[in-house]
């Protein structure tokens, strides 16, 4: 996509990130995130900007020395299926590599998308208990239909050049 810029989020992005997440949360496709949480975690967020407008966002949350999680990934519906989600995922994988964080997972309804991004499906219960901390606050817990996907950067070579 032309004029697409992937960058770290700023405090002034929080309102746009909040409305993007709320759009999907209202449709029960994502967990809602209050503004307070977004401000607290803004340094975990990367955003995609096109022509000065925020069109996608997501975060990389570190769980443990060898495990991170992609959370709150959302692409504006008007810009879906144009490679923006993959660019954001790749930006997180590049960051993970720099941090020496070798495994990154996501809990998602969009398994097909993550498989296209190089992830593999796993049984949720294989993830460590610490992962469930966020789930406990979810209204759907424990009857959740999200699936777990994971990528091991030590065993996978992915082109993270973000050129699409
Ligand atoms: C899921 C989501 C992030 C995908 O973003 P996107 O920008 O539309 O995805 P991309 O265009 O980068 O897609 C990359 C590849 O995955 C495929 N893909 C995208 N969404 C898919 C889906 N739901 N199922 C199967 N494949 C999908 C694309 O066709 C593309 O395949 P290709 O390599 O053959 O061209 C976006 O649709 C979204 O924000 N959904 C709602 C929120 C959500 O569920 N987020 C995930 C929370 S963890």
PDB file of C-alpha atoms and ligand atoms in Angstrom:
ATOM      1  CA  UNK A   1       0.000   0.000   0.000  1.00  0.00           C
ATOM      2  CA  UNK A   2       1.276   3.448  -0.921  1.00  0.00           C
ATOM      3  CA  UNK A   3       2.177   6.008   1.741  1.00  0.00           C
ATOM      4  CA  UNK A   4       1.837   3.499   4.563  1.00  0.00           C
ATOM      5  CA  UNK A   5       3.988   4.199   7.581  1.00  0.00           C
ATOM      6  CA  UNK A   6       4.429   1.782  10.488  1.00  0.00           C
ATOM      7  CA  UNK A   7       5.631   3.490  13.653  1.00  0.00           C
ATOM      8  CA  UNK A   8       5.515   3.405  17.439  1.00  0.00           C
ATOM      9  CA  UNK A   9       2.299   4.822  18.907  1.00  0.00           C
ATOM     10  CA  UNK A  10       2.197   8.237  20.564  1.00  0.00           C
ATOM     11  CA  UNK A  11      -0.105   9.452  23.296  1.00  0.00           C
ATOM     12  CA  UNK A  12      -2.007  11.502  20.719  1.00  0.00           C
ATOM     13  CA  UNK A  13      -2.886   8.203  18.916  1.00  0.00           C
ATOM     14  CA  UNK A  14      -4.770   6.777  21.890  1.00  0.00           C
ATOM     15  CA  UNK A  15      -8.156   8.214  20.926  1.00  0.00           C
ATOM     16  CA  UNK A  16      -7.947   6.723  17.412  1.00  0.00           C
ATOM     17  CA  UNK A  17      -6.671   3.371  18.765  1.00  0.00           C
ATOM     18  CA  UNK A  18      -9.551   3.346  21.234  1.00  0.00           C
ATOM     19  CA  UNK A  19     -12.172   3.907  18.553  1.00  0.00           C
ATOM     20  CA  UNK A  20     -10.656   1.242  16.286  1.00  0.00           C
ATOM     21  CA  UNK A  21     -10.667  -1.358  19.068  1.00  0.00           C
ATOM     22  CA  UNK A  22     -14.147  -0.304  20.212  1.00  0.00           C
ATOM     23  CA  UNK A  23     -15.478  -0.768  16.674  1.00  0.00           C
ATOM     24  CA  UNK A  24     -14.543  -4.479  16.789  1.00  0.00           C
ATOM     25  CA  UNK A  25     -15.250  -4.914  20.508  1.00  0.00           C
ATOM     26  CA  UNK A  26     -18.839  -3.705  19.942  1.00  0.00           C
ATOM     27  CA  UNK A  27     -19.184  -6.560  17.435  1.00  0.00           C
ATOM     28  CA  UNK A  28     -17.763  -9.027  19.976  1.00  0.00           C
ATOM     29  CA  UNK A  29     -14.721  -9.624  17.775  1.00  0.00           C
ATOM     30  CA  UNK A  30     -12.178  -8.218  20.229  1.00  0.00           C
ATOM     31  CA  UNK A  31     -11.776  -7.499  23.888  1.00  0.00           C
ATOM     32  CA  UNK A  32     -12.622  -3.854  24.688  1.00  0.00           C
ATOM     33  CA  UNK A  33      -9.775  -1.756  26.107  1.00  0.00           C
ATOM     34  CA  UNK A  34     -10.529   1.267  28.275  1.00  0.00           C
ATOM     35  CA  UNK A  35      -8.557   4.440  27.566  1.00  0.00           C
ATOM     36  CA  UNK A  36      -6.789   4.126  30.918  1.00  0.00           C
ATOM     37  CA  UNK A  37      -5.307   0.792  29.857  1.00  0.00           C
ATOM     38  CA  UNK A  38      -4.321   2.167  26.452  1.00  0.00           C
ATOM     39  CA  UNK A  39      -2.436   5.061  28.066  1.00  0.00           C
ATOM     40  CA  UNK A  40      -0.694   2.668  30.456  1.00  0.00           C
ATOM     41  CA  UNK A  41       0.373   0.367  27.635  1.00  0.00           C
ATOM     42  CA  UNK A  42       0.870   2.876  24.815  1.00  0.00           C
ATOM     43  CA  UNK A  43       4.573   2.028  24.597  1.00  0.00           C
ATOM     44  CA  UNK A  44       3.605  -1.529  23.539  1.00  0.00           C
ATOM     45  CA  UNK A  45       1.635  -0.261  20.536  1.00  0.00           C
ATOM     46  CA  UNK A  46       2.653   0.133  16.923  1.00  0.00           C
ATOM     47  CA  UNK A  47       0.360   1.881  14.499  1.00  0.00           C
ATOM     48  CA  UNK A  48      -0.075   2.074  10.747  1.00  0.00           C
ATOM     49  CA  UNK A  49      -0.590   5.542   9.334  1.00  0.00           C
ATOM     50  CA  UNK A  50      -1.706   6.354   5.812  1.00  0.00           C
ATOM     51  CA  UNK A  51      -1.710   9.915   4.555  1.00  0.00           C
ATOM     52  CA  UNK A  52      -1.504  11.101   8.149  1.00  0.00           C
ATOM     53  CA  UNK A  53      -4.470   9.001   9.322  1.00  0.00           C
ATOM     54  CA  UNK A  54      -4.200   6.089  11.759  1.00  0.00           C
ATOM     55  CA  UNK A  55      -5.641   3.032  10.000  1.00  0.00           C
ATOM     56  CA  UNK A  56      -4.409   0.143  12.182  1.00  0.00           C
ATOM     57  CA  UNK A  57      -2.891  -0.603  15.549  1.00  0.00           C
ATOM     58  CA  UNK A  58      -1.754  -3.471  17.719  1.00  0.00           C
ATOM     59  CA  UNK A  59       0.517  -4.222  20.625  1.00  0.00           C
ATOM     60  CA  UNK A  60       3.331  -6.572  21.568  1.00  0.00           C
ATOM     61  CA  UNK A  61       3.152  -7.509  25.229  1.00  0.00           C
ATOM     62  CA  UNK A  62       6.001  -9.350  26.921  1.00  0.00           C
ATOM     63  CA  UNK A  63       4.900 -12.255  29.096  1.00  0.00           C
ATOM     64  CA  UNK A  64       8.181 -13.889  30.076  1.00  0.00           C
ATOM     65  CA  UNK A  65      11.839 -14.168  29.023  1.00  0.00           C
ATOM     66  CA  UNK A  66      10.926 -16.254  26.004  1.00  0.00           C
ATOM     67  CA  UNK A  67       7.317 -15.374  25.306  1.00  0.00           C
ATOM     68  CA  UNK A  68       5.446 -12.381  23.957  1.00  0.00           C
ATOM     69  CA  UNK A  69       1.858 -11.821  22.829  1.00  0.00           C
ATOM     70  CA  UNK A  70       0.366  -9.808  20.013  1.00  0.00           C
ATOM     71  CA  UNK A  71      -2.703  -8.092  21.403  1.00  0.00           C
ATOM     72  CA  UNK A  72      -5.387  -5.708  20.236  1.00  0.00           C
ATOM     73  CA  UNK A  73      -4.510  -5.945  16.557  1.00  0.00           C
ATOM     74  CA  UNK A  74      -7.087  -4.070  14.515  1.00  0.00           C
ATOM     75  CA  UNK A  75      -7.154  -2.766  10.966  1.00  0.00           C
ATOM     76  CA  UNK A  76      -9.700  -0.170   9.899  1.00  0.00           C
ATOM     77  CA  UNK A  77     -12.350  -2.134   7.930  1.00  0.00           C
ATOM     78  CA  UNK A  78     -11.993   0.224   4.971  1.00  0.00           C
ATOM     79  CA  UNK A  79      -8.346  -0.821   4.657  1.00  0.00           C
ATOM     80  CA  UNK A  80      -8.673  -4.556   5.330  1.00  0.00           C
ATOM     81  CA  UNK A  81      -7.080  -7.216   3.111  1.00  0.00           C
ATOM     82  CA  UNK A  82      -4.437  -4.871   1.763  1.00  0.00           C
ATOM     83  CA  UNK A  83      -1.495  -6.223   3.726  1.00  0.00           C
ATOM     84  CA  UNK A  84      -1.672  -3.727   6.604  1.00  0.00           C
ATOM     85  CA  UNK A  85      -2.268  -6.346   9.317  1.00  0.00           C
ATOM     86  CA  UNK A  86       0.695  -8.381   8.090  1.00  0.00           C
ATOM     87  CA  UNK A  87       2.928  -5.293   8.072  1.00  0.00           C
ATOM     88  CA  UNK A  88       2.054  -4.636  11.716  1.00  0.00           C
ATOM     89  CA  UNK A  89       2.624  -8.276  12.675  1.00  0.00           C
ATOM     90  CA  UNK A  90       5.999  -8.177  10.945  1.00  0.00           C
ATOM     91  CA  UNK A  91       6.894  -4.997  12.811  1.00  0.00           C
ATOM     92  CA  UNK A  92       6.248  -6.868  16.075  1.00  0.00           C
ATOM     93  CA  UNK A  93       8.284  -9.862  14.968  1.00  0.00           C
ATOM     94  CA  UNK A  94      11.180  -7.579  14.060  1.00  0.00           C
ATOM     95  CA  UNK A  95      10.910  -5.945  17.486  1.00  0.00           C
ATOM     96  CA  UNK A  96      10.744  -9.348  19.143  1.00  0.00           C
ATOM     97  CA  UNK A  97      13.930 -10.368  17.332  1.00  0.00           C
ATOM     98  CA  UNK A  98      15.707  -7.219  18.552  1.00  0.00           C
ATOM     99  CA  UNK A  99      14.620  -7.999  22.118  1.00  0.00           C
ATOM    100  CA  UNK A 100      15.785 -11.621  21.764  1.00  0.00           C
ATOM    101  CA  UNK A 101      12.182 -12.649  22.364  1.00  0.00           C
ATOM    102  CA  UNK A 102      11.931 -15.851  20.392  1.00  0.00           C
ATOM    103  CA  UNK A 103       8.302 -16.934  20.710  1.00  0.00           C
ATOM    104  CA  UNK A 104       5.291 -14.780  19.981  1.00  0.00           C
ATOM    105  CA  UNK A 105       1.709 -15.965  20.268  1.00  0.00           C
ATOM    106  CA  UNK A 106      -1.776 -14.563  19.819  1.00  0.00           C
ATOM    107  CA  UNK A 107      -5.211 -15.579  20.977  1.00  0.00           C
ATOM    108  CA  UNK A 108      -7.511 -14.855  18.102  1.00  0.00           C
ATOM    109  CA  UNK A 109     -10.620 -15.570  16.052  1.00  0.00           C
ATOM    110  CA  UNK A 110      -8.527 -14.831  12.932  1.00  0.00           C
ATOM    111  CA  UNK A 111      -6.503 -18.025  12.784  1.00  0.00           C
ATOM    112  CA  UNK A 112      -6.281 -17.939   8.971  1.00  0.00           C
ATOM    113  CA  UNK A 113      -4.694 -14.497   9.016  1.00  0.00           C
ATOM    114  CA  UNK A 114      -2.008 -15.527  11.503  1.00  0.00           C
ATOM    115  CA  UNK A 115      -1.264 -18.724   9.575  1.00  0.00           C
ATOM    116  CA  UNK A 116      -0.624 -16.529   6.537  1.00  0.00           C
ATOM    117  CA  UNK A 117       1.768 -14.507   8.691  1.00  0.00           C
ATOM    118  CA  UNK A 118       3.845 -17.620   9.457  1.00  0.00           C
ATOM    119  CA  UNK A 119       2.257 -18.657  12.768  1.00  0.00           C
ATOM    120  CA  UNK A 120       1.159 -22.211  13.611  1.00  0.00           C
ATOM    121  CA  UNK A 121      -1.915 -23.253  15.570  1.00  0.00           C
ATOM    122  CA  UNK A 122      -1.426 -24.791  19.005  1.00  0.00           C
ATOM    123  CA  UNK A 123      -3.670 -26.088  21.752  1.00  0.00           C
ATOM    124  CA  UNK A 124      -4.386 -23.135  24.075  1.00  0.00           C
ATOM    125  CA  UNK A 125      -3.589 -25.166  27.155  1.00  0.00           C
ATOM    126  CA  UNK A 126       0.028 -25.448  25.980  1.00  0.00           C
ATOM    127  CA  UNK A 127       0.522 -21.777  26.835  1.00  0.00           C
ATOM    128  CA  UNK A 128       1.778 -21.011  30.347  1.00  0.00           C
ATOM    129  CA  UNK A 129      -0.703 -20.090  33.091  1.00  0.00           C
ATOM    130  CA  UNK A 130       0.549 -16.513  33.233  1.00  0.00           C
ATOM    131  CA  UNK A 131      -1.111 -15.969  29.855  1.00  0.00           C
ATOM    132  CA  UNK A 132      -4.586 -16.311  31.364  1.00  0.00           C
ATOM    133  CA  UNK A 133      -4.232 -13.160  33.508  1.00  0.00           C
ATOM    134  CA  UNK A 134      -5.828 -11.012  30.810  1.00  0.00           C
ATOM    135  CA  UNK A 135      -8.491 -13.634  30.025  1.00  0.00           C
ATOM    136  CA  UNK A 136      -9.860 -13.529  33.546  1.00  0.00           C
ATOM    137  CA  UNK A 137     -11.083  -9.979  32.892  1.00  0.00           C
ATOM    138  CA  UNK A 138     -12.882 -10.997  29.723  1.00  0.00           C
ATOM    139  CA  UNK A 139     -16.678 -11.372  29.857  1.00  0.00           C
ATOM    140  CA  UNK A 140     -16.353 -14.540  27.752  1.00  0.00           C
ATOM    141  CA  UNK A 141     -14.039 -16.297  30.219  1.00  0.00           C
ATOM    142  CA  UNK A 142     -13.893 -19.299  30.477  1.00  0.00           C
ATOM    143  CA  UNK A 143     -16.112 -20.062  27.459  1.00  0.00           C
ATOM    144  CA  UNK A 144     -13.898 -18.539  24.840  1.00  0.00           C
ATOM    145  CA  UNK A 145     -13.638 -19.667  21.258  1.00  0.00           C
ATOM    146  CA  UNK A 146     -10.406 -17.907  20.463  1.00  0.00           C
ATOM    147  CA  UNK A 147      -7.640 -20.127  19.159  1.00  0.00           C
ATOM    148  CA  UNK A 148      -3.952 -19.916  19.991  1.00  0.00           C
ATOM    149  CA  UNK A 149      -1.328 -19.357  17.313  1.00  0.00           C
ATOM    150  CA  UNK A 150       2.382 -19.127  17.872  1.00  0.00           C
ATOM    151  CA  UNK A 151       5.604 -18.461  16.000  1.00  0.00           C
ATOM    152  CA  UNK A 152       9.066 -19.537  17.054  1.00  0.00           C
ATOM    153  CA  UNK A 153      11.503 -17.089  15.511  1.00  0.00           C
ATOM    154  CA  UNK A 154      14.407 -19.416  16.219  1.00  0.00           C
ATOM    155  CA  UNK A 155      12.926 -22.016  13.860  1.00  0.00           C
ATOM    156  CA  UNK A 156      11.416 -19.790  11.239  1.00  0.00           C
ATOM    157  CA  UNK A 157      12.904 -17.544   8.672  1.00  0.00           C
ATOM    158  CA  UNK A 158      10.463 -14.851   7.653  1.00  0.00           C
ATOM    159  CA  UNK A 159      10.974 -11.937   5.335  1.00  0.00           C
ATOM    160  CA  UNK A 160      10.355  -9.007   7.666  1.00  0.00           C
ATOM    161  CA  UNK A 161      11.398  -6.379   5.177  1.00  0.00           C
ATOM    162  CA  UNK A 162       7.845  -5.008   5.130  1.00  0.00           C
ATOM    163  CA  UNK A 163       7.915  -4.126   1.502  1.00  0.00           C
ATOM    164  CA  UNK A 164       4.333  -4.997   0.461  1.00  0.00           C
TER     165      UNK A 164
HETATM  166  C1  LIG B   1      -7.459  -9.856  11.235  1.00  0.00           C
HETATM  167  C2  LIG B   1      -6.963  -8.534  10.683  1.00  0.00           C
HETATM  168  C3  LIG B   1      -5.978  -7.907  11.660  1.00  0.00           C
HETATM  169  C4  LIG B   1      -6.279  -8.804   9.326  1.00  0.00           C
HETATM  170  O1  LIG B   1      -5.718  -7.598   8.824  1.00  0.00           O
HETATM  171  P1  LIG B   1      -5.632  -7.315   7.246  1.00  0.00           P
HETATM  172  O2  LIG B   1      -4.863  -6.067   7.036  1.00  0.00           O
HETATM  173  O3  LIG B   1      -6.988  -7.372   6.675  1.00  0.00           O
HETATM  174  O4  LIG B   1      -4.812  -8.584   6.753  1.00  0.00           O
HETATM  175  P2  LIG B   1      -3.738  -8.648   5.561  1.00  0.00           P
HETATM  176  O5  LIG B   1      -4.290  -7.956   4.361  1.00  0.00           O
HETATM  177  O6  LIG B   1      -2.408  -8.189   6.046  1.00  0.00           O
HETATM  178  O7  LIG B   1      -3.708 -10.209   5.297  1.00  0.00           O
HETATM  179  C5  LIG B   1      -2.543 -11.014   5.191  1.00  0.00           C
HETATM  180  C6  LIG B   1      -2.956 -12.341   4.596  1.00  0.00           C
HETATM  181  O8  LIG B   1      -3.925 -12.961   5.444  1.00  0.00           O
HETATM  182  C7  LIG B   1      -5.156 -13.168   4.742  1.00  0.00           C
HETATM  183  N1  LIG B   1      -6.265 -12.897   5.683  1.00  0.00           N
HETATM  184  C8  LIG B   1      -6.627 -11.723   6.216  1.00  0.00           C
HETATM  185  N2  LIG B   1      -7.678 -11.901   7.052  1.00  0.00           N
HETATM  186  C9  LIG B   1      -7.959 -13.216   7.029  1.00  0.00           C
HETATM  187  C10 LIG B   1      -8.931 -14.028   7.665  1.00  0.00           C
HETATM  188  N3  LIG B   1      -9.829 -13.492   8.507  1.00  0.00           N
HETATM  189  N4  LIG B   1      -8.951 -15.346   7.403  1.00  0.00           N
HETATM  190  C11 LIG B   1      -8.057 -15.906   6.542  1.00  0.00           C
HETATM  191  N5  LIG B   1      -7.080 -15.181   5.908  1.00  0.00           N
HETATM  192  C12 LIG B   1      -7.056 -13.865   6.149  1.00  0.00           C
HETATM  193  C13 LIG B   1      -5.123 -12.187   3.595  1.00  0.00           C
HETATM  194  O9  LIG B   1      -5.937 -12.591   2.525  1.00  0.00           O
HETATM  195  C14 LIG B   1      -3.643 -12.202   3.224  1.00  0.00           C
HETATM  196  O10 LIG B   1      -3.371 -13.377   2.508  1.00  0.00           O
HETATM  197  P3  LIG B   1      -2.348 -13.435   1.241  1.00  0.00           P
HETATM  198  O11 LIG B   1      -0.972 -13.470   1.838  1.00  0.00           O
HETATM  199  O12 LIG B   1      -2.696 -14.691   0.537  1.00  0.00           O
HETATM  200  O13 LIG B   1      -2.584 -12.197   0.432  1.00  0.00           O
HETATM  201  C15 LIG B   1      -8.141  -7.553  10.429  1.00  0.00           C
HETATM  202  O14 LIG B   1      -9.079  -8.160   9.586  1.00  0.00           O
HETATM  203  C16 LIG B   1      -8.868  -7.091  11.687  1.00  0.00           C
HETATM  204  O15 LIG B   1      -8.541  -6.041  12.222  1.00  0.00           O
HETATM  205  N6  LIG B   1      -9.873  -7.892  12.150  1.00  0.00           N
HETATM  206  C17 LIG B   1     -10.681  -7.557  13.286  1.00  0.00           C
HETATM  207  C18 LIG B   1      -9.953  -7.547  14.580  1.00  0.00           C
HETATM  208  C19 LIG B   1      -9.313  -8.882  14.911  1.00  0.00           C
HETATM  209  O16 LIG B   1      -9.940  -9.918  14.913  1.00  0.00           O
HETATM  210  N7  LIG B   1      -8.023  -8.824  15.227  1.00  0.00           N
HETATM  211  C20 LIG B   1      -7.209  -9.960  15.619  1.00  0.00           C
HETATM  212  C21 LIG B   1      -7.053  -9.901  17.112  1.00  0.00           C
HETATM  213  S1  LIG B   1      -5.664 -10.863  17.654  1.00  0.00           S
END
